[in-house]
Short mmCIF file of C-alpha atoms in Angstrom, two decimals:
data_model
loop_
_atom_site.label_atom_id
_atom_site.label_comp_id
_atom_site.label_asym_id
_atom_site.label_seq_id
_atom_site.Cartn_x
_atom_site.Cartn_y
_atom_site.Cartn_z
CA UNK O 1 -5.53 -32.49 -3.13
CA UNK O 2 -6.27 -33.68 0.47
CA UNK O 3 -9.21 -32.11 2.06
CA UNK O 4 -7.13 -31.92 5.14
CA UNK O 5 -4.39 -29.35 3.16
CA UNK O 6 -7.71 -27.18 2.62
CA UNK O 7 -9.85 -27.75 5.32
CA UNK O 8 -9.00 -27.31 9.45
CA UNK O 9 -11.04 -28.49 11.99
CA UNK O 10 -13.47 -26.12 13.60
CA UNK O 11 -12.88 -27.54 17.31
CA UNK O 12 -10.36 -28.18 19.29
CA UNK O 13 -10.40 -31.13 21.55
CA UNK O 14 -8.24 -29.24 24.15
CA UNK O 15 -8.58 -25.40 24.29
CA UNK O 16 -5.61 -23.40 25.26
CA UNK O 17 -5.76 -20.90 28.96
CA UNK O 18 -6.56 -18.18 26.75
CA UNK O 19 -10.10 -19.26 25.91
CA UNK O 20 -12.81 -19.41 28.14
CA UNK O 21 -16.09 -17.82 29.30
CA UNK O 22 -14.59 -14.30 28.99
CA UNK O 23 -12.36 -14.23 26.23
CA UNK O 24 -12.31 -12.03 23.05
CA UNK O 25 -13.97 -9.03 22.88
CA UNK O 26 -15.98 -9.79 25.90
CA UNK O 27 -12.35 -9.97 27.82
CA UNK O 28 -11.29 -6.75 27.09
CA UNK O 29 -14.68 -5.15 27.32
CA UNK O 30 -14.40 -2.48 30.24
CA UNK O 31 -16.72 0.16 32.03
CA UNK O 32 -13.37 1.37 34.04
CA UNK O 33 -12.69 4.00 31.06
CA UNK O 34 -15.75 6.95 32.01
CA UNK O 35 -16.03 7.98 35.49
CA UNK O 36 -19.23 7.03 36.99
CA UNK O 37 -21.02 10.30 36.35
CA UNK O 38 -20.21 9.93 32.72
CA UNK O 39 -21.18 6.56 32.96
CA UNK O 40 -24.56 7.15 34.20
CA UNK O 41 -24.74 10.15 31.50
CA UNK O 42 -23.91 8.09 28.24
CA UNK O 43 -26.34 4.83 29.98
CA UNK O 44 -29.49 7.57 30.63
CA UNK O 45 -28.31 9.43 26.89
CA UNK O 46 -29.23 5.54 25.54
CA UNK O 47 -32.14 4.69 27.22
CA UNK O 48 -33.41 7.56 27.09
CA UNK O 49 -33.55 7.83 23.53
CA UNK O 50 -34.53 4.24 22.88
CA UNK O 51 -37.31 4.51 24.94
CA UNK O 52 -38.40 8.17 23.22
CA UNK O 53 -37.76 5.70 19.73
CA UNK O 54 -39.57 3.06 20.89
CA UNK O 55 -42.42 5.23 22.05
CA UNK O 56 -42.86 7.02 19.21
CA UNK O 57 -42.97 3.70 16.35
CA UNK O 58 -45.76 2.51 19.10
CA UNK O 59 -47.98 5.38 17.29
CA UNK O 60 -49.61 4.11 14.71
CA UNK O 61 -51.56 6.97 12.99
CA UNK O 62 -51.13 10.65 12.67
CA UNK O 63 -52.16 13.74 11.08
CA UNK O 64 -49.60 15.98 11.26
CA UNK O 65 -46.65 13.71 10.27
CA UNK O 66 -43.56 15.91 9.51
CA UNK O 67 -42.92 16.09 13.36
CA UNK O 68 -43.32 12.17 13.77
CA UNK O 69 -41.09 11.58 11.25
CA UNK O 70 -38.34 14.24 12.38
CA UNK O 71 -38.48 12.70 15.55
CA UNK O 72 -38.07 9.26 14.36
CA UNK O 73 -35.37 10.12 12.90
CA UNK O 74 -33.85 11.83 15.79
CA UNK O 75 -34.55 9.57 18.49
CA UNK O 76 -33.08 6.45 16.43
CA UNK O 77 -30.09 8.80 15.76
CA UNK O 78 -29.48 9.92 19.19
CA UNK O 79 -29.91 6.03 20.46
CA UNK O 80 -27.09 4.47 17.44
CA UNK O 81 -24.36 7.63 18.11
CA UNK O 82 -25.00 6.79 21.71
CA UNK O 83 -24.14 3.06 21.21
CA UNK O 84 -21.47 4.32 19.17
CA UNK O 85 -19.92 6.83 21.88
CA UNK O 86 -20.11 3.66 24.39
CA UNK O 87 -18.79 1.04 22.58
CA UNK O 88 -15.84 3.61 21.60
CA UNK O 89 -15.22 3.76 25.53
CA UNK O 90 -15.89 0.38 26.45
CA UNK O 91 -13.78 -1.49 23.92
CA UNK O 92 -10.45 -1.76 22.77
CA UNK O 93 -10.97 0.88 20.32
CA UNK O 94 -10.50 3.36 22.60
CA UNK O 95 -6.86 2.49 23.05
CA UNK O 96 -6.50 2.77 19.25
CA UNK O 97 -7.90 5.91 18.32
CA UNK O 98 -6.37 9.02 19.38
CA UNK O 99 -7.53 10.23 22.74
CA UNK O 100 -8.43 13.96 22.00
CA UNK O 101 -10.23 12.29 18.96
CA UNK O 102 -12.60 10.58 21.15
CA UNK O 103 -13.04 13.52 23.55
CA UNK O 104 -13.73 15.92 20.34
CA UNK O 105 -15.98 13.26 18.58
CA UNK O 106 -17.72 12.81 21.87
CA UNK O 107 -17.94 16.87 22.40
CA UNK O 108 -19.31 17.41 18.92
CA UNK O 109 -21.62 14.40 18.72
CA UNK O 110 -23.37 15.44 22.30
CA UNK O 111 -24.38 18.70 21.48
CA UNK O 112 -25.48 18.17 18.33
CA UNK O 113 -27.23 15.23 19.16
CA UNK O 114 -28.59 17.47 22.21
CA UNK O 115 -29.87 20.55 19.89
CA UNK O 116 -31.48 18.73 17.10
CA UNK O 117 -33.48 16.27 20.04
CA UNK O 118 -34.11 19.42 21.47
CA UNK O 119 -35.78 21.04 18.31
CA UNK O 120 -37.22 17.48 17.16
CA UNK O 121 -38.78 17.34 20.31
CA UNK O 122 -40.27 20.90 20.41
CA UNK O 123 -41.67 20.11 16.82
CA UNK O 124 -43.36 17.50 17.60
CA UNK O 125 -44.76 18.56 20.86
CA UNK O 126 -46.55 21.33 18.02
CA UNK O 127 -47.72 18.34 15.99
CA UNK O 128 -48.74 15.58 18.01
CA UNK O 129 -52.31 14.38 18.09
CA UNK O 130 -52.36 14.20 22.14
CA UNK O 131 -51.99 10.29 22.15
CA UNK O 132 -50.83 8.51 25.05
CA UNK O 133 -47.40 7.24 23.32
CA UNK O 134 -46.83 10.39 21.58
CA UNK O 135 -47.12 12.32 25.15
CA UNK O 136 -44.50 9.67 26.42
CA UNK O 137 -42.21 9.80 23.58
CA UNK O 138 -42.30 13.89 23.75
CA UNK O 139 -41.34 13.38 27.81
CA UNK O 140 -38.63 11.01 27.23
CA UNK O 141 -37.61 13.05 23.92
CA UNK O 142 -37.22 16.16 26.47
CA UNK O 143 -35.45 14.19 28.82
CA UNK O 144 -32.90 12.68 26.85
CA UNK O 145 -32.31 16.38 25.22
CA UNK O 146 -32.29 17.62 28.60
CA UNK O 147 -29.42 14.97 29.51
CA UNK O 148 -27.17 15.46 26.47
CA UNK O 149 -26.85 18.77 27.31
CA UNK O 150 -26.16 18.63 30.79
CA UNK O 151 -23.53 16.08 29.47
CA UNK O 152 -22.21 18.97 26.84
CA UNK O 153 -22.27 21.47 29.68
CA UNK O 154 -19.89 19.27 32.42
CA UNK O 155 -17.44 18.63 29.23
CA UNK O 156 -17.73 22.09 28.88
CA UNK O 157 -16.41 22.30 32.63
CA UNK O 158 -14.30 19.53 32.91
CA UNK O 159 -12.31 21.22 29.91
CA UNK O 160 -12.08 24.42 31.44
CA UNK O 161 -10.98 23.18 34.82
CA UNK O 162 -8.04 21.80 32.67
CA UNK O 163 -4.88 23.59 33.11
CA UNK O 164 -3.81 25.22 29.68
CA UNK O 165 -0.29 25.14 28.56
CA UNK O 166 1.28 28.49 29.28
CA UNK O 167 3.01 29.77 25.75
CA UNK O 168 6.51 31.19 26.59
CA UNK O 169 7.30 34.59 26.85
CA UNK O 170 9.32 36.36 23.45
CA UNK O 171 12.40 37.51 25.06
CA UNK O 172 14.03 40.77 23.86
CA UNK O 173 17.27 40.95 23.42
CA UNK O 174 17.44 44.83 22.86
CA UNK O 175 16.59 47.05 24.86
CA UNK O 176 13.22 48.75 24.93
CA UNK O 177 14.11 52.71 25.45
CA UNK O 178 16.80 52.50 22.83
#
């Protein structure tokens, strides 16, 4: 057998209008999808808890280590489901999951995400040993807490300025006072 049967070539020597500088998933990559409040919200919910992540592996001995460890796991937590939650609305698989899927999953994930950073962030703040990156990794800990709840709280009001579908009235067909 031919290798040519097998094998394609890799290149082409002329590639088609379709290809380019911003094709594939870089094409249909768009920021249009959140509002730019949410925007801002899911950009400060991932730097915020990279930097509380990256703050806190900058710490290189403790003595108390149940909270640095809780937190670890937190913060690196928070900072992947945050990736997650943007790459959901900046990619094409927005369009192919259901939409109140993304809206729960995004509900769900930022106040859970907001509660346990919350509590991580409390128990560590009891356990730290006063070091300069452990101070900054409790601030930005707080912080990005502090931001995935306010994020929980406007979904909270965005879905209750919503208007609710109105269920229809039963109808009687008998009278009442018979």
């Amino acid at each position: 057998m031919e290798n040519g049967a097998v094998y394609r070539s890799t290149t082409e020597a002329h590639p088609g209008p379709a290809r380019g500088a911003r094709s594939g998933l870089v094409a249909s990559f768009t920021l249009r999808r959140l509002k730019k409040a949410q925007l801002i919200i899911k950009l400060l919910h991932l730097v915020l808890s990279l930097l509380a992540f990256i703050c806190e592996e900058v710490v290189s001995q403790c003595t108390l280590c149940g909270g640095l460890y809780f937190f670890e796991f937190v913060s690196c937590s928070a900072f992947l489901l945050s990736l997650l939650m943007l790459i959901v609305y900046c990619t094409p698989v927005y369009e192919k999951v259901d939409l109140a899927k993304v809206k729960s999953s995004d509900f769900y994930i930022t106040v859970g995400t907001g509660l346990v950073f919350l509590v991580a962030s409390i128990f560590f703040a009891l356990t730290h040993d006063s070091t300069p990156a452990e101070l900054a990794a409790i601030v930005f800990g707080f912080l990005a807490s502090f931001v995935f709840l306010s994020d929980f709280f406007f979904m909270v009001y965005e879905k209750r300025k919503e208007p609710r579908p109105r269920k229809p009235e039963a109808t009687v067909s008998e009278p009442l006072n018979a």
